[in-house]
Amino acid sequence: MGDPILRVRGLTSTFRTDAGVFPAVDDVSFDVAPGEVLGIVGESGSGKSVTALSILGLLPDPPGRVASGSIRFEGREIVGLPRKALQALRGPSIGMVFQEPMTSLNPVFRVGDQIMETIRAHEAISKADARKRAISLMDRVGIAAPERRLDDFPHQLSGGMRQRVMIAIALACSPRLLLADEPTTALDVTIQAQLLDLLRDIQRDTGMAVVIITHNMGVIAEFADRVLVMYAGRVAEQGAVDTVFTHPRHPYTVGLLRSTPRLDRDEARLTTIPGVLPQLSDTMPGCRFAPRCARRTDVCVLSKPPLLDVGAGQQAACFHWDAQQPGGAS
Ligand code: ADP
Ligand code: MG
């Protein structure tokens, strides 16, 4: 791969709590190539959003902060940039779409004005031109009769339509990287599929790089080129989607895949991963997945598994990555 558009190395982001300071993201590294779609997947609480917020400089500080590591966007270090410089990066360089409850559509402003506002915040163009651009963006994200919808308030739109508006806002400044954190999770499955199709079309048209965050392996299969599997703040596994889906090497990835509903599989055979994610404050010397892992041996409890190259650009943080999968899915 050429120079990555985004290069994250050893990212560690901590939260201060009454019980002490704990890493929500612990030594995470990955690259995103220009035009590539990277999926970040993991259970709720695994540190996906904290990773995204760290990149965007939006971690609530305090109690959160990027404690160590490096984040380079187009070669430029962005950890430690002043707030103003980070603000200037968000929008024209890095666009963002969040899960609906977190989205920032302002309920008291018309959606058209919010799109135009975004364009005009970063470009010196007339109101009339901004309006034309807003209409074409709304059209691009599949909003019918955009000239009329422009004057709607957010509450007049369905959840799916509001998320289309959020995508229009994210695209307004033609970002080179789009960070989408659970962009479809709050929506029903039909709308989810439509929005993922839309995002994929736009990604192909524009060639922008995308980081899509989800707890759903199905979304990864649909959309991503490469996948980063996170567990309890750490990278469990990463690699090309095809490779990881056919040869998952980390037992957590195996579990996630088994618990993903697929059209070609009988849902009754779906299994869930027994146990729960450790608390942030549960410090343990070994693998954070060990308490839930069928492959666990003494070494897993005693030492932290490094990310090992397991071939074909795939890496897994498991001492027993080459163990036969129970059930023969190896
Ligand atoms: P995900 O997006 O993967 O569901 P998050 O990145 O939101 O998970 O959270 C990772 C961890 O960070 C969680 O264990 C959560 O408790 C902790 N965390 C997130 N936000 C805060 C906060 N504002 N204060 C304290 N802890 C937080
Ligand atoms: Mg999240």
XYZ file of C-alpha atoms and ligand atoms in Angstrom:
358
model
C 0.000 0.000 0.000
C 1.203 3.552 -0.704
C 1.230 6.217 1.963
C -1.767 5.732 4.209
C -4.245 8.579 4.537
C -4.595 7.690 8.205
C -1.866 6.076 10.265
C -2.570 5.213 13.894
C 0.258 3.890 16.071
C 0.080 2.764 19.679
C -3.028 4.814 20.354
C -3.884 4.704 24.043
C -6.819 6.743 25.307
C -7.671 6.736 28.969
C -10.563 7.738 31.197
C -10.181 9.028 34.695
C -12.685 7.423 37.069
C -13.097 7.328 40.845
C -11.150 4.075 40.883
C -8.219 5.391 38.834
C -7.141 6.012 35.233
C -7.879 3.196 32.791
C -7.298 2.722 29.081
C -10.481 2.463 26.996
C -8.229 2.124 23.950
C -4.982 0.310 24.609
C -2.075 0.393 22.154
C -4.141 0.320 18.966
C -2.418 0.586 15.584
C -3.816 0.526 12.068
C -3.538 2.174 8.650
C -6.170 3.308 6.197
C -5.086 3.617 2.567
C -6.570 6.308 0.330
C -9.854 5.035 -1.087
C -9.962 2.085 1.286
C -12.878 1.073 3.500
C -11.725 -0.109 6.913
C -14.331 -1.647 9.193
C -13.831 -1.559 12.954
C -15.953 -4.159 14.702
C -16.449 -5.310 18.275
C -19.043 -5.587 21.006
C -20.484 -2.514 22.611
C -17.902 -1.099 25.028
C -14.838 -2.349 23.146
C -13.429 1.122 22.461
C -14.581 1.756 18.899
C -16.140 5.147 19.527
C -13.272 6.226 21.760
C -10.940 5.404 18.849
C -13.060 7.533 16.497
C -13.339 10.410 18.971
C -9.579 10.306 19.556
C -8.980 10.676 15.811
C -11.436 13.547 15.592
C -10.052 15.291 18.656
C -13.498 15.041 20.248
C -12.761 12.902 23.272
C -14.429 14.540 26.279
C -11.393 15.864 28.175
C -11.667 15.427 31.129
C -12.333 12.592 31.900
C -10.856 11.235 28.655
C -7.562 11.945 26.956
C -5.177 10.535 24.373
C -2.472 9.363 26.757
C 0.028 8.169 24.173
C 0.492 7.167 20.571
C 0.423 8.856 17.223
C -2.342 9.656 14.737
C -1.167 10.933 11.376
C -3.613 12.246 8.802
C -1.993 12.579 5.370
C 1.369 12.418 7.060
C 0.664 15.151 9.606
C 0.600 14.388 13.328
C -2.760 15.397 14.781
C -2.348 14.279 18.383
C -1.787 17.420 20.404
C -2.923 19.835 17.682
C -4.659 22.892 19.101
C -8.458 22.750 19.132
C -8.732 25.268 16.264
C -6.493 23.229 13.971
C -8.486 20.093 14.707
C -11.721 21.929 14.030
C -10.377 23.007 10.648
C -9.619 19.364 9.842
C -13.134 18.167 10.634
C -15.414 18.704 7.660
C -13.128 19.354 4.691
C -10.594 16.638 5.511
C -12.375 14.235 7.816
C -16.159 13.968 7.597
C -18.139 12.218 10.285
C -21.464 10.463 10.736
C -22.532 9.206 14.134
C -25.250 6.926 15.377
C -28.558 8.774 15.470
C -28.840 9.655 19.174
C -25.404 11.233 19.037
C -25.904 13.123 15.817
C -25.813 16.814 15.974
C -28.750 17.934 13.886
C -29.992 21.017 15.632
C -33.748 20.643 16.267
C -34.463 24.358 15.902
C -32.912 24.895 12.469
C -34.197 23.798 9.075
C -32.167 20.927 7.608
C -31.328 22.899 4.452
C -29.880 25.708 6.540
C -27.765 23.215 8.469
C -26.314 21.797 5.257
C -25.695 25.282 3.831
C -24.151 26.396 7.103
C -21.616 23.568 6.892
C -20.680 24.446 3.326
C -20.368 28.151 4.124
C -18.316 27.509 7.244
C -15.537 26.135 5.067
C -15.980 27.855 1.699
C -16.576 31.401 0.603
C -19.629 30.893 -1.602
C -22.867 32.811 -1.939
C -26.047 31.771 -0.193
C -27.677 30.994 -3.532
C -24.814 28.722 -4.549
C -24.780 27.029 -1.161
C -28.505 26.395 -1.581
C -27.937 24.794 -4.984
C -25.190 22.620 -3.515
C -27.435 21.627 -0.607
C -30.176 20.584 -3.017
C -27.793 18.496 -5.083
C -26.333 16.890 -1.938
C -29.813 16.023 -0.678
C -30.600 14.560 -4.051
C -27.332 12.570 -3.934
C -28.238 11.005 -0.601
C -31.624 9.931 -1.905
C -33.932 12.553 -0.439
C -36.877 13.040 -2.792
C -38.088 16.568 -3.591
C -35.059 18.195 -1.953
C -36.248 21.743 -2.799
C -39.162 21.204 -0.430
C -37.326 19.090 2.163
C -34.771 21.857 2.539
C -37.254 23.797 4.638
C -38.138 20.917 6.963
C -37.098 20.798 10.576
C -35.349 17.606 11.733
C -38.434 16.342 13.607
C -40.398 16.361 10.353
C -38.091 13.699 8.920
C -37.935 9.966 9.650
C -34.855 8.521 11.351
C -33.575 7.224 8.021
C -34.080 10.621 6.350
C -32.328 12.391 9.219
C -29.373 10.071 8.809
C -29.347 10.855 5.064
C -29.158 14.532 5.994
C -26.238 13.755 8.307
C -24.485 11.996 5.438
C -25.169 15.026 3.211
C -23.600 17.261 5.865
C -20.593 14.954 6.152
C -20.146 15.017 2.365
C -20.731 18.760 2.047
C -17.026 19.571 2.131
C -15.913 16.525 0.090
C -13.829 14.955 2.870
C -10.972 12.638 1.932
C -11.784 10.425 4.892
C -15.239 9.633 6.253
C -15.538 8.337 9.797
C -18.902 6.645 10.253
C -19.619 5.406 13.779
C -22.557 2.968 13.791
C -24.210 5.074 11.085
C -27.150 2.710 10.622
C -27.473 1.009 13.996
C -30.500 2.971 15.180
C -32.455 2.224 12.008
C -34.563 -0.745 10.976
C -32.907 -3.352 8.769
C -34.415 -2.295 5.444
C -33.344 1.306 5.938
C -29.931 0.113 7.178
C -29.384 -1.797 3.958
C -30.457 1.181 1.839
C -28.108 3.520 3.663
C -25.169 1.122 3.413
C -25.807 0.826 -0.334
C -25.875 4.593 -0.554
C -22.639 4.977 1.396
C -20.958 2.375 -0.758
C -22.080 4.105 -3.978
C -20.797 7.416 -2.719
C -17.525 5.865 -1.610
C -17.019 4.377 -5.081
C -17.943 7.626 -6.845
C -15.749 9.847 -4.749
C -12.933 7.442 -3.930
C -12.855 8.768 -0.366
C -11.476 6.523 2.338
C -13.982 5.329 4.925
C -13.660 4.035 8.461
C -16.950 2.374 9.328
C -17.552 1.366 12.919
C -20.124 -1.292 13.746
C -20.870 -4.117 16.159
C -22.275 -6.107 13.256
C -20.081 -8.435 11.172
C -22.796 -8.380 8.503
C -22.120 -4.680 7.920
C -18.399 -5.433 7.612
C -19.076 -8.176 5.062
C -21.236 -5.811 3.011
C -19.054 -2.809 3.057
C -15.441 -3.076 4.181
C -12.215 -4.032 2.380
C -10.303 -4.632 5.583
C -11.427 -5.256 9.134
C -10.031 -4.418 12.546
C -11.596 -6.515 15.289
C -11.454 -4.804 18.685
C -11.938 -6.430 22.051
C -11.856 -4.576 25.371
C -9.847 -1.701 23.956
C -7.294 -3.796 22.092
C -6.902 -5.078 18.560
C -7.821 -8.770 18.517
C -7.322 -9.294 14.807
C -6.994 -7.469 11.549
C -6.781 -8.313 7.889
C -8.575 -8.337 4.565
C -12.284 -9.017 5.024
C -12.204 -12.098 2.785
C -9.293 -13.581 4.709
C -10.658 -12.852 8.157
C -14.099 -14.219 7.280
C -12.741 -17.443 5.812
C -9.826 -17.896 8.224
C -10.535 -16.084 11.473
C -7.527 -16.597 13.739
C -8.645 -14.993 16.973
C -11.251 -16.938 18.975
C -13.152 -13.694 19.542
C -13.476 -13.180 15.783
C -14.653 -16.785 15.468
C -17.290 -16.071 18.109
C -18.403 -12.851 16.423
C -18.771 -14.635 13.099
C -20.777 -17.461 14.660
C -23.137 -14.973 16.243
C -23.730 -13.040 13.013
C -27.006 -13.848 11.282
C -26.507 -14.723 7.642
C -29.022 -15.227 4.897
C -27.511 -18.553 3.923
C -27.528 -19.992 7.412
C -30.196 -21.318 9.732
C -30.631 -18.703 12.465
C -31.455 -21.392 15.015
C -27.799 -22.420 14.909
C -26.536 -19.005 15.888
C -24.459 -19.005 19.013
C -23.481 -16.181 21.288
C -20.144 -15.758 23.006
C -20.584 -16.731 26.658
C -19.520 -14.211 29.283
C -19.207 -10.438 29.194
C -16.630 -7.805 28.343
C -14.338 -7.010 31.300
C -14.823 -3.661 33.041
C -12.355 -0.893 32.210
C -11.071 -1.145 35.777
C -10.421 -4.909 35.499
C -6.702 -4.841 34.998
C -5.300 -8.198 33.974
C -1.786 -9.127 32.940
C -2.846 -11.513 30.184
C -5.284 -11.595 27.296
C -8.444 -9.662 28.064
C -10.498 -12.278 26.219
C -9.034 -15.167 28.250
C -11.888 -15.386 30.798
C -14.329 -16.118 27.941
C -12.035 -18.211 25.774
C -12.287 -21.939 25.107
C -8.654 -22.020 23.917
C -7.288 -20.437 27.109
C -4.125 -21.906 28.610
C -1.871 -20.630 31.412
C 0.142 -18.362 29.135
C -3.035 -16.490 28.129
C -3.769 -15.602 31.736
C -0.171 -14.649 32.507
C 0.958 -12.602 29.514
C -0.506 -10.220 27.013
C -0.495 -11.752 23.534
C 1.285 -9.572 20.966
C -0.273 -8.975 17.551
C 1.304 -11.747 15.505
C 1.615 -11.884 11.740
C -0.385 -14.919 10.722
C 0.111 -14.542 6.976
C -1.344 -12.633 4.027
C -1.388 -9.288 5.809
C -3.440 -10.747 8.638
C -2.543 -10.267 12.300
C -4.030 -11.828 15.409
C -3.360 -11.241 19.100
C -3.651 -14.855 20.158
C -0.989 -17.282 21.356
C -3.066 -20.105 19.908
C -4.025 -18.538 16.598
C -3.173 -21.697 14.674
C -5.216 -23.989 16.914
C -7.901 -26.013 15.173
C -11.243 -24.271 15.476
C -13.691 -26.278 17.536
C -16.421 -27.164 15.068
C -13.961 -27.327 12.192
C -14.266 -23.773 10.846
C -10.498 -23.410 10.640
P -17.886 1.161 21.754
O -17.998 2.365 20.872
O -16.976 0.107 21.218
O -19.215 0.586 22.125
P -16.717 3.052 23.569
O -15.540 3.423 22.764
O -17.850 4.003 23.594
O -17.219 1.607 23.134
O -16.301 2.825 25.093
C -15.158 2.097 25.454
C -14.999 2.163 26.936
O -14.746 3.491 27.352
C -16.215 1.681 27.684
O -15.805 0.713 28.612
C -16.732 2.872 28.405
O -17.085 2.529 29.709
C -15.568 3.834 28.438
N -16.056 5.195 28.260
C -16.554 5.738 27.133
N -16.910 7.027 27.313
C -16.643 7.298 28.613
C -16.768 8.475 29.436
N -17.257 9.632 28.939
N -16.381 8.364 30.726
C -15.864 7.228 31.228
N -15.701 6.094 30.508
C -16.090 6.130 29.224
Mg -19.708 3.243 20.092
